[in-house]
Short mmCIF file of C-alpha atoms and ligand atoms in Angstrom, two decimals:
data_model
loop_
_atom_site.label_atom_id
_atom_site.label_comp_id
_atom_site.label_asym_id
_atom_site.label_seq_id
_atom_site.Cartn_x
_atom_site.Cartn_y
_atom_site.Cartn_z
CA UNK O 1 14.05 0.10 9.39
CA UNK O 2 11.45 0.91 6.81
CA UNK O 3 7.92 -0.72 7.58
CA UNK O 4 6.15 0.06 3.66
CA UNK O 5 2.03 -1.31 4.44
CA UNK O 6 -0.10 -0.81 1.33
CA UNK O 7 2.48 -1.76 -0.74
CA UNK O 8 0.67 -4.84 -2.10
CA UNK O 9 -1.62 -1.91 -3.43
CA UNK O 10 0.93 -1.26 -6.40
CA UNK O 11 1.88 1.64 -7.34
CA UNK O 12 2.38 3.12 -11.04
CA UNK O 13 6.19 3.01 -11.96
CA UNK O 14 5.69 7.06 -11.68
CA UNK O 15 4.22 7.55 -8.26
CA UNK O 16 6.79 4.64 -6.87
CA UNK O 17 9.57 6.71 -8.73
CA UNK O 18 8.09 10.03 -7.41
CA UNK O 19 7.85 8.42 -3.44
CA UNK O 20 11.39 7.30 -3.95
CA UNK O 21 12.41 10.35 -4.90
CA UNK O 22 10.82 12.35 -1.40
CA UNK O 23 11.94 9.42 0.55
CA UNK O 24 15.76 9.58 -0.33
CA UNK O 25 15.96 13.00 0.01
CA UNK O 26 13.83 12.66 3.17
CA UNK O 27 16.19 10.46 5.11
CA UNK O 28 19.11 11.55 3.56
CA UNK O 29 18.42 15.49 3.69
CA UNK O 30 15.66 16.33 6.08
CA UNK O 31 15.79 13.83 9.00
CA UNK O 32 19.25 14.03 10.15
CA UNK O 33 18.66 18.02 10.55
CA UNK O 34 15.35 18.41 11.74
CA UNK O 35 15.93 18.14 15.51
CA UNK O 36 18.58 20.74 15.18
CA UNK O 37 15.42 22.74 13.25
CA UNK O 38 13.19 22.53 15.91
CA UNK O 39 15.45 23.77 18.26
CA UNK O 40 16.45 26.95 16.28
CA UNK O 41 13.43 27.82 14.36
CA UNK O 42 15.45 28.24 11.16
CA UNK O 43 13.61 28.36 7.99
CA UNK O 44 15.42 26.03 5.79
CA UNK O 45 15.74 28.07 2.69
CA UNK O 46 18.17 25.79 0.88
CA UNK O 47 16.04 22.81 1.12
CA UNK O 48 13.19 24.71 -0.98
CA UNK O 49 15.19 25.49 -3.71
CA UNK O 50 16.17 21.60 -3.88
CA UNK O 51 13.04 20.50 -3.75
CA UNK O 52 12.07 22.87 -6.66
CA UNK O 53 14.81 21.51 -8.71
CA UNK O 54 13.74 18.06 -7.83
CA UNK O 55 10.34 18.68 -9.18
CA UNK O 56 8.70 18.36 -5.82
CA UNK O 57 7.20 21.79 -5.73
CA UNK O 58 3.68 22.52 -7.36
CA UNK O 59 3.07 18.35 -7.92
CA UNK O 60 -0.03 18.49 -9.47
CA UNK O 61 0.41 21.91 -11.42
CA UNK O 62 0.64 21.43 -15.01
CA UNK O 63 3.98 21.42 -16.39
CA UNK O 64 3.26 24.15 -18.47
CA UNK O 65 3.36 26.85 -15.81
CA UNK O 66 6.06 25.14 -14.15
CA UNK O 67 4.79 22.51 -12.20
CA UNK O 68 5.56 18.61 -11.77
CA UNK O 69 2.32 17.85 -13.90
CA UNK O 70 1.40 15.23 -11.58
CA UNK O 71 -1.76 14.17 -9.54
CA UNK O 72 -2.93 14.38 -5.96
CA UNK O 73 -2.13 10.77 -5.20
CA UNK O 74 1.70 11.77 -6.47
CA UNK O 75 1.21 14.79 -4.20
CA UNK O 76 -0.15 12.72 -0.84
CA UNK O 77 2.60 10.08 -1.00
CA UNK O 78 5.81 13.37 -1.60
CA UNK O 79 4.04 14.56 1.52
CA UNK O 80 3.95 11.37 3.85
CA UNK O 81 7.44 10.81 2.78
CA UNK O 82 8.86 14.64 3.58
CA UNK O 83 7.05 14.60 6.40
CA UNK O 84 8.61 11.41 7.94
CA UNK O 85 11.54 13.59 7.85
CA UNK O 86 10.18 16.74 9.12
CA UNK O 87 6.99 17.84 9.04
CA UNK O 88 8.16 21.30 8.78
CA UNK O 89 9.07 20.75 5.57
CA UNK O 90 6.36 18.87 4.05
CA UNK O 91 4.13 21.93 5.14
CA UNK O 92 5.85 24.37 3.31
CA UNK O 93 5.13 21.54 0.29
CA UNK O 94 2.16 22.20 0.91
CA UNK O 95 2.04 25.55 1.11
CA UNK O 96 3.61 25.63 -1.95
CA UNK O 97 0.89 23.06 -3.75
CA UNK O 98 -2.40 25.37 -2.16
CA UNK O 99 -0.72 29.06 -3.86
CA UNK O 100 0.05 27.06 -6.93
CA UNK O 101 -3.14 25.55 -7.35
CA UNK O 102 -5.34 28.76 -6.64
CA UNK O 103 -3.22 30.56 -9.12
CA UNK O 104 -3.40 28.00 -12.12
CA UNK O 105 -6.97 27.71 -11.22
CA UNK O 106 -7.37 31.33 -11.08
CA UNK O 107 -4.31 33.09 -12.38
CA UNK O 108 -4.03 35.40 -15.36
CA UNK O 109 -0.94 34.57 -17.41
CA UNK O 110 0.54 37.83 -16.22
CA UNK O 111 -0.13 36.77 -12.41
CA UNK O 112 1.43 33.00 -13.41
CA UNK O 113 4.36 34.87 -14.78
CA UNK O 114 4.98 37.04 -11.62
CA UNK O 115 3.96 34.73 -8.83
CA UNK O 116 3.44 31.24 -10.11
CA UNK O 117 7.25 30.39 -11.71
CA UNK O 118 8.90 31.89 -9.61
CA UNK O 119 7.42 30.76 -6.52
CA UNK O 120 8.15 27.09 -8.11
CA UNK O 121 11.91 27.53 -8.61
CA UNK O 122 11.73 28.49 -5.26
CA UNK O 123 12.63 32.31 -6.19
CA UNK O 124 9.71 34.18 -4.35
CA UNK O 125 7.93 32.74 -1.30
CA UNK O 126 4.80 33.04 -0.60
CA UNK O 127 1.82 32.84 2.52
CA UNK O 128 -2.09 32.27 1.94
CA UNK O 129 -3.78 34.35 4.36
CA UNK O 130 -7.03 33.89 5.95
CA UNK O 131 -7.49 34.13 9.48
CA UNK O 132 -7.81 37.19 11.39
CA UNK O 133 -8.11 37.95 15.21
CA UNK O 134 -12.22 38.35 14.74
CA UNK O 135 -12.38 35.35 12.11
CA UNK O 136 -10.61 31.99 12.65
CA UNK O 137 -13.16 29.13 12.03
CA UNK O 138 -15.86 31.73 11.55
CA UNK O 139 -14.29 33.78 8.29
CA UNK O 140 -17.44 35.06 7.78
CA UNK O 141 -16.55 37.71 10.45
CA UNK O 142 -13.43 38.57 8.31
CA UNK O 143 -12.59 42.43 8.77
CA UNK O 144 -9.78 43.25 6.23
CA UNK O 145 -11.24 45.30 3.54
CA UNK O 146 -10.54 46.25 -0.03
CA UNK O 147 -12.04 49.22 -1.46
CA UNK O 148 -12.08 50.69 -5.21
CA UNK O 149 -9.51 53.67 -6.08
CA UNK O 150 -9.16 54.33 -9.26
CA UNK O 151 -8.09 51.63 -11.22
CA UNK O 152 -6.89 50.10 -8.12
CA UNK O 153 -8.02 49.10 -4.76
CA UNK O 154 -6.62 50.28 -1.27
CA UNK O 155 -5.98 47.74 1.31
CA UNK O 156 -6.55 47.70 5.02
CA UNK O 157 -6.60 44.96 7.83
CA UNK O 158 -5.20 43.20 9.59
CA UNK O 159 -4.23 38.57 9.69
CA UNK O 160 -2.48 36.01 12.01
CA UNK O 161 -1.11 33.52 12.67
CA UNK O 162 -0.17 33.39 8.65
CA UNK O 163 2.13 30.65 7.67
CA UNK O 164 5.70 32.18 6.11
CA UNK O 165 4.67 35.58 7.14
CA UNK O 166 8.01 36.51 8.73
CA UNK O 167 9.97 35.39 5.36
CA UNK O 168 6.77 35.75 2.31
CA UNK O 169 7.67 37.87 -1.06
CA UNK O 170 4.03 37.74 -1.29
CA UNK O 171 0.40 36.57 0.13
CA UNK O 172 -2.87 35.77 -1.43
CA UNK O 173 -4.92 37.98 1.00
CA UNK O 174 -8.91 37.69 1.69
CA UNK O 175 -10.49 40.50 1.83
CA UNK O 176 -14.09 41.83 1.89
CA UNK O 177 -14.81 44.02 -0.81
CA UNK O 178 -18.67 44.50 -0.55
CA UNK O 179 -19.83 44.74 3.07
CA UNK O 180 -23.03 43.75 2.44
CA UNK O 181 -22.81 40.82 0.40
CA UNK O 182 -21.54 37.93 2.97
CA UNK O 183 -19.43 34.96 1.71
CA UNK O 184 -20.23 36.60 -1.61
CA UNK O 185 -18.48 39.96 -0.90
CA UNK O 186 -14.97 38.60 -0.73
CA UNK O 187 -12.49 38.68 -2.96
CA UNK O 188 -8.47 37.47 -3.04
CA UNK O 189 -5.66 40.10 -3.87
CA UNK O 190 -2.13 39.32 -4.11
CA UNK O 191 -0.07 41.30 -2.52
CA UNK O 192 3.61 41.65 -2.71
CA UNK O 193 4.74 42.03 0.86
CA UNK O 194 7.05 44.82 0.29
CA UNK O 195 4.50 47.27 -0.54
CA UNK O 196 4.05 50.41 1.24
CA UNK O 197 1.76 50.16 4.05
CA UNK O 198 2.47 46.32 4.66
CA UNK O 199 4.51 45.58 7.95
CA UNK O 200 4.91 41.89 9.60
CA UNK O 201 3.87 41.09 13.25
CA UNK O 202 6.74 39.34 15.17
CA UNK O 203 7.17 35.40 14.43
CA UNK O 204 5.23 33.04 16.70
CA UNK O 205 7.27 30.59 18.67
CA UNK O 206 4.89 27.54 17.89
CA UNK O 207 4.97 24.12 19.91
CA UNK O 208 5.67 22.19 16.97
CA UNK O 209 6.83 22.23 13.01
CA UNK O 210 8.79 25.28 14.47
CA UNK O 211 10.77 25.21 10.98
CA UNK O 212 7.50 26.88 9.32
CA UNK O 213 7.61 30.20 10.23
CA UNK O 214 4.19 31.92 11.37
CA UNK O 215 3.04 35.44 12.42
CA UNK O 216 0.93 38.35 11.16
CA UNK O 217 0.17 40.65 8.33
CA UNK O 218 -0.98 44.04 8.82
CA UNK O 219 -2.15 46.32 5.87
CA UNK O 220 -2.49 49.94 6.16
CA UNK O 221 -4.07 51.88 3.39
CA UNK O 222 -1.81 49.35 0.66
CA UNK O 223 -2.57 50.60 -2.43
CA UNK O 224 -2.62 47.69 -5.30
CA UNK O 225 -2.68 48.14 -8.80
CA UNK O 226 -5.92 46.61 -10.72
CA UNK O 227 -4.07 43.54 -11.45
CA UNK O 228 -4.15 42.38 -8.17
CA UNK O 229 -7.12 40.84 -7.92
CA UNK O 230 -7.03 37.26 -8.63
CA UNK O 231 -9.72 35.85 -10.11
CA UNK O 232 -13.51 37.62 -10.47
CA UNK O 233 -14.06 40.01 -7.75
CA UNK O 234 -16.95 38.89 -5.11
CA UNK O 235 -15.67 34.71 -5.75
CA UNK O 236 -12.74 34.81 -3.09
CA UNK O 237 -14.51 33.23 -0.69
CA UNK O 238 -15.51 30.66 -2.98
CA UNK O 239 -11.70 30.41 -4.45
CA UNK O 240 -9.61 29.68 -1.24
CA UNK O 241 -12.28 26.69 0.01
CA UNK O 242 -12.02 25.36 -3.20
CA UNK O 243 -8.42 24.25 -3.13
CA UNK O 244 -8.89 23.18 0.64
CA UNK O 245 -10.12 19.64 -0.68
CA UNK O 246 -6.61 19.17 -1.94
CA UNK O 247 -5.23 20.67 1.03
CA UNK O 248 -6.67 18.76 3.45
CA UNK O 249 -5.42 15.57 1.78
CA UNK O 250 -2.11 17.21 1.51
CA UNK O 251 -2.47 17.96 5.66
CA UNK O 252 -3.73 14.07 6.15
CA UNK O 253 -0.58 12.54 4.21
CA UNK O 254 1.49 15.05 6.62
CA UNK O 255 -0.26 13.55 9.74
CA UNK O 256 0.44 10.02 8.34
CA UNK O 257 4.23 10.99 7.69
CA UNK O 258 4.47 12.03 11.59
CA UNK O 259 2.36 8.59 12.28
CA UNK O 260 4.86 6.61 10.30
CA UNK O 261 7.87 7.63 12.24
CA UNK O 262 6.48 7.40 15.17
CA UNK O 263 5.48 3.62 14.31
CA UNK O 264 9.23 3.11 13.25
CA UNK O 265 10.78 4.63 16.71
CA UNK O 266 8.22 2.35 18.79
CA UNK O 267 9.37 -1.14 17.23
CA UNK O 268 12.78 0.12 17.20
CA UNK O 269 12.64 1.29 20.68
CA UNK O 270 10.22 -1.64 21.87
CA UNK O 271 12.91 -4.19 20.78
CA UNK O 272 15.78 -2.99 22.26
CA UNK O 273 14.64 -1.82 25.95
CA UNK O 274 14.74 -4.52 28.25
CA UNK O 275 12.83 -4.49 31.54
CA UNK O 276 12.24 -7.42 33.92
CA UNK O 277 14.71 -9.38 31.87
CA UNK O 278 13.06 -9.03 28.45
CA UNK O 279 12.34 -6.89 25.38
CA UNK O 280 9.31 -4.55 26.56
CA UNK O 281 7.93 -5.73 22.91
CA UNK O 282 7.28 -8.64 24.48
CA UNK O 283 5.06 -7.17 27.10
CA UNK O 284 0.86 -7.18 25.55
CA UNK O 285 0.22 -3.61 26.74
CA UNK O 286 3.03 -2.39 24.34
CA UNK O 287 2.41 -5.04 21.61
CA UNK O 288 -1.50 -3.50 21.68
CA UNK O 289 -0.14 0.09 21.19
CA UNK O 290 2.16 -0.41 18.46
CA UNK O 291 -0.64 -2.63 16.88
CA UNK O 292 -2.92 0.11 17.23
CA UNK O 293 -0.78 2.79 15.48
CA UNK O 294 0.03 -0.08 12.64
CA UNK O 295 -4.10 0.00 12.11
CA UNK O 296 -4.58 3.67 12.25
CA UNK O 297 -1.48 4.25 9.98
CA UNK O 298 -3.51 1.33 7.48
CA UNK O 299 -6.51 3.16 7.68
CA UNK O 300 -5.38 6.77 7.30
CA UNK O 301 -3.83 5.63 3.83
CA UNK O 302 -6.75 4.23 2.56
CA UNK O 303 -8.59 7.29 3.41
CA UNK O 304 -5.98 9.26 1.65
CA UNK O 305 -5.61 6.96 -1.41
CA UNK O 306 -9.68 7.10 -1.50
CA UNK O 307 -9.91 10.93 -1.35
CA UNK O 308 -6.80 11.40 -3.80
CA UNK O 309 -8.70 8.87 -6.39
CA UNK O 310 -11.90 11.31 -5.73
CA UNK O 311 -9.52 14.44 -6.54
CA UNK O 312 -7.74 12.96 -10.09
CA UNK O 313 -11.35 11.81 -10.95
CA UNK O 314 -12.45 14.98 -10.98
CA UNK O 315 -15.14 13.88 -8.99
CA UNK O 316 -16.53 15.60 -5.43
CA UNK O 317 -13.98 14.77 -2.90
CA UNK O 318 -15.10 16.87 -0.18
CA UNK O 319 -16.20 14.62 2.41
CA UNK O 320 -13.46 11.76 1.81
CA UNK O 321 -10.83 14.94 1.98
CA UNK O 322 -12.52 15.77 5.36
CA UNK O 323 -12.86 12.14 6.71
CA UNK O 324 -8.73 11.41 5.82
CA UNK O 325 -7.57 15.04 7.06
CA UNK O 326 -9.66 14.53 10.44
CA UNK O 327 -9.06 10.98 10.92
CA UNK O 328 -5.46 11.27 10.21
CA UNK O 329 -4.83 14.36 12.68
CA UNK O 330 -6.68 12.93 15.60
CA UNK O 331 -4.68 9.28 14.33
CA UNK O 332 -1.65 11.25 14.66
CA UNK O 333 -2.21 13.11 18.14
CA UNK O 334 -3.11 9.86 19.89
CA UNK O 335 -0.68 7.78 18.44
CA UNK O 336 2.30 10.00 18.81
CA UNK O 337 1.47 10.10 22.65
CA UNK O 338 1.60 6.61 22.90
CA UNK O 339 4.89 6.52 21.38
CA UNK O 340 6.08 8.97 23.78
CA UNK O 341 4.38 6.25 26.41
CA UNK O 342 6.50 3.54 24.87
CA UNK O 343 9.66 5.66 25.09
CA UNK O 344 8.98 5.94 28.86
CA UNK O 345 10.96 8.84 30.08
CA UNK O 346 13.44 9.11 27.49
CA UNK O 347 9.98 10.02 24.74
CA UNK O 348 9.48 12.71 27.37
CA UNK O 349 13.01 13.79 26.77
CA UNK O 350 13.89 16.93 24.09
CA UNK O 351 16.54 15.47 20.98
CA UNK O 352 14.58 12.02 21.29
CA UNK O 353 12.10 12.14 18.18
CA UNK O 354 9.09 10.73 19.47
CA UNK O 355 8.93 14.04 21.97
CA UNK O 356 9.25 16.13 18.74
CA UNK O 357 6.54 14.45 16.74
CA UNK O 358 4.31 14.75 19.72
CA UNK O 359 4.21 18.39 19.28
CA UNK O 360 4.68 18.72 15.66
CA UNK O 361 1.13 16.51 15.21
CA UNK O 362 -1.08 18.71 17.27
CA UNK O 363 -1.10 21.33 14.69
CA UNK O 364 -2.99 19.09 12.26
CA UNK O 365 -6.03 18.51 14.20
CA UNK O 366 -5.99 22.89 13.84
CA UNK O 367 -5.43 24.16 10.71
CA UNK O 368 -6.63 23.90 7.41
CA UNK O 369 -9.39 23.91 9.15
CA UNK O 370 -10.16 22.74 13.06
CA UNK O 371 -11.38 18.93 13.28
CA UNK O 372 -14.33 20.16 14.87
CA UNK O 373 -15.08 21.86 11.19
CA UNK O 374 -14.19 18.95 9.24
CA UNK O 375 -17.31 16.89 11.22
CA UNK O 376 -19.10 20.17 10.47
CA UNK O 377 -18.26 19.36 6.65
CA UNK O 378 -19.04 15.93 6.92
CA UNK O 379 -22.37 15.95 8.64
CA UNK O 380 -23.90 19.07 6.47
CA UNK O 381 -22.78 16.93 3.79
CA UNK O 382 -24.32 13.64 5.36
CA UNK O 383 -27.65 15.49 6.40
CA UNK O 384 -27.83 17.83 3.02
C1 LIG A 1 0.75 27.16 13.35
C2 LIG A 1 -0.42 27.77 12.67
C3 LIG A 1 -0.35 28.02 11.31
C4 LIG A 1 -1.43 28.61 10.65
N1 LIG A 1 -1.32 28.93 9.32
C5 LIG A 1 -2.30 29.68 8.74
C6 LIG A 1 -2.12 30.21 7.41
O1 LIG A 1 -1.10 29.99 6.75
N2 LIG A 1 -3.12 30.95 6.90
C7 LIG A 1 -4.27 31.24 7.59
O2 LIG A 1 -5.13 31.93 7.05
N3 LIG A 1 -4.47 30.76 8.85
C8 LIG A 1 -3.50 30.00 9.44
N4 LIG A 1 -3.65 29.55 10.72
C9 LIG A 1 -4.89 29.82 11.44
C10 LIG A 1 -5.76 28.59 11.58
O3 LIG A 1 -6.30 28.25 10.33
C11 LIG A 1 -6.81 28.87 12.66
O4 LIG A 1 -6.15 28.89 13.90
C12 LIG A 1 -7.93 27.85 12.65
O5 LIG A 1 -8.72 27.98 11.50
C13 LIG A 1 -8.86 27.99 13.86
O6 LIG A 1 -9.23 29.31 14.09
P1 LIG A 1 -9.04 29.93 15.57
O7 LIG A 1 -7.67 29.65 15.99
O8 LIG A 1 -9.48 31.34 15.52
O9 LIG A 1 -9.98 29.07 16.48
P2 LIG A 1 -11.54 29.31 16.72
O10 LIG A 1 -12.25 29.36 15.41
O11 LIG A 1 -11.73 30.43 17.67
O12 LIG A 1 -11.93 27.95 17.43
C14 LIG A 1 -11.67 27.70 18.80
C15 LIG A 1 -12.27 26.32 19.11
O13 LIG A 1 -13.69 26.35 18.89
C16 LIG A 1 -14.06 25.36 17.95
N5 LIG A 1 -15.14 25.85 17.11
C17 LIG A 1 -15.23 27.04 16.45
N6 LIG A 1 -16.38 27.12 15.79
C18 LIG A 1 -17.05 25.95 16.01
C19 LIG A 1 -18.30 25.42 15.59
N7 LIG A 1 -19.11 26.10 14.78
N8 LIG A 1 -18.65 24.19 16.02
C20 LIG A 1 -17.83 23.49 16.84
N9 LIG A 1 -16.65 23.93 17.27
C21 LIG A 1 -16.24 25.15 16.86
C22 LIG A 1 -12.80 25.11 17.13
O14 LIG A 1 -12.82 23.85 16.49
C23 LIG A 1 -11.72 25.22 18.20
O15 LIG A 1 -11.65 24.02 18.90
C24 LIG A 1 -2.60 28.94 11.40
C25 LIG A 1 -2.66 28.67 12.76
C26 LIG A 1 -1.58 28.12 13.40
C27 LIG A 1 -1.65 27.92 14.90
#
């Protein structure tokens, strides 16, 4: 069954063709394999390098450097539709889509001809890496450190919990390179992962999207050449928010992917379980919950659509990015439980999908930054 709301909203013959595209290869591809995923923790390789050839990695980076040339809107509907089939998948999308954009914002054509192509075809892999033990939320307490050697810079510290960690080529990699100059005294390297010095912490087994591999990054003394700074030394900080705004509405279209298949299982599951004699769809407490998830799935699109027609207007999209990825995660989280509550005790069951996308949602009200910091972003920029 495929429920499409919004679709009165019309879509340009590109976006529909681009949604149709991730949705195909979603329900033919990525669905009928993702329980077997989550069970084994695989990291689908051979998906990647489809997607890369179906010009569904790097959506919005210019074709030019390799990307689909497309806009976030293009970019929030590929990721509702990959995520319906696994949100594992979709993340690494957007993985993908947050390197891709810091380094065509950012990159030298040298550093777009080592890490950005490649990384598009699906050749190199990459992780963005941020938080350490001392700095999650607060990355203002961020330890790592780069210091001047030469031409080069030496490397030390120490991140977790880093997305594609146990399987990255390379990692953009925050690091403090003046002590005493805050938010200001940060700057991004990237580092091939290879490099003397660089070892990986163990993979994390995660309670959900356990397809996306996660775990740490420790450097030790990593000597990098002078060309691996990205972008002016001191604006790192700066740098890796900037391309949240995108990545938040990437992480909110995600969220509404889970929410959509969730919606799906409950009418499918409503209709056909019969207690006391009838469909349980025709009970009101059940009618109210799938009613509820239709409304939140409504409003979680508009919020995306809203914040994606902020992002291609070039205009501030902040706040609307905060509002959709926040609304959208905590959407997800409750919603997902309730289809587990319409399953009964077969949604409480592991191989039946609604127990899987109960798990694989928490993680969005987390990272890309905690919910609790989204309201942070909206009310400074409420109160400013
Ligand atoms: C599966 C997974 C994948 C991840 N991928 C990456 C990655 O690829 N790259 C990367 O850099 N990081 C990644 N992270 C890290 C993630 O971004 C952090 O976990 C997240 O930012 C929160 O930091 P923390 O876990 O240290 O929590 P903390 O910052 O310690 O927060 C703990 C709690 O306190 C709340 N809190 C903190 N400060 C405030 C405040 N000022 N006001 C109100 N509440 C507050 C938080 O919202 C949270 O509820 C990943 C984490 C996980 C689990």
């Amino acid at each position: 069954m495929t429920i499409d709301l919004m679709d009165a909203q019309g879509l340009s013959e590109a976006h529909a063709a681009m949604r149709e595209t991730a949705r195909r290869f979603a329900a033919a591809e990525i669905a009928p394999v993702a329980a077997e995923l989550d069970e084994s923790e695989a990291y689908p390789g051979e998906f990647y390098a489809r997607l890369a050839a179906a010009g569904l990695f790097g959506i919005t980076v210019p074709e030019a450097l390799g990307g689909a040339g497309a806009d976030a809107l293009a970019y929030a509907l590929v990721m509702e539709e990959l995520s319906r089939g696994y949100a594992s998948v979709a993340d690494q999308v957007g993985l993908v889509e947050l390197l891709g954009t810091l380094l065509t914002q950012y990159g030298s054509p040298a550093q777009q001809e080592r890490y950005l192509r490649p990384l598009l075809k699906a050749e190199r892999r990459c992780a963005y890496a941020l938080t350490e033990a001392e700095a999650g939320s607060d990355l203002g307490s961020l330890r790592t450190a780069a210091r001047r050697d030469g031409e080069g810079w030496v490397l030390s510290g120490a991140k977790l919990w880093i997305h594609n960690a146990p399987v990255a080529d390379f990692a953009a990699v925050l690091a403090r390179t003046d002590p005493a100059a805050g938010h200001r005294g940060m700057s991004v390297f990237l580092v091939d992962l290879d490099s003397p010095g660089v070892t990986r912490g163990r993979k994390e087994h995660k309670m959900g999207q356990r397809a996306s591999p996660v775990g740490g990054l420790a450097f030790d003394e990593v000597r990098l050449p002078r060309d691996a700074l990205l972008g002016p030394e001191g604006r790192g900080f700066h740098m890796m928010m900037s391309v949240l705004d995108k990545g938040r509405v990437g992480i909110a279209a995600l969220a509404l992917g889970i929410l959509m298949a969730a919606l799906e299982d409950s009418i499918a599951y409503a209709r056909q379980r019969v207690q006391f004699g009838k469909p349980i769809a025709e009970f009101q407490a059940v009618q109210w919950m799938i009613a509820d998830m239709a409304k939140d799935v409504q409003a979680t699109r508009l919020m995306i659509m809203e914040a994606a027609r902020l992002l291609d207007g070039g205009g501030r999209a902040t706040l609307a990015a905060s509002m959709a990825k926040c609304f959208a995660a905590d959407a997800a989280v409750a919603r997902t439980a309730d289809a587990v509550q319409i399953h009964g005790g077969s949604g409480y069951i592991r191989g039946v999908r609604v127990e899987r996308l109960y798990r694989d949602a928490k993680i969005t009200q987390i990272y890309e930054g905690t919910n609790q910091i989204q309201r942070m972003i909206m009310a400074r920029t409420l109160l400013a």
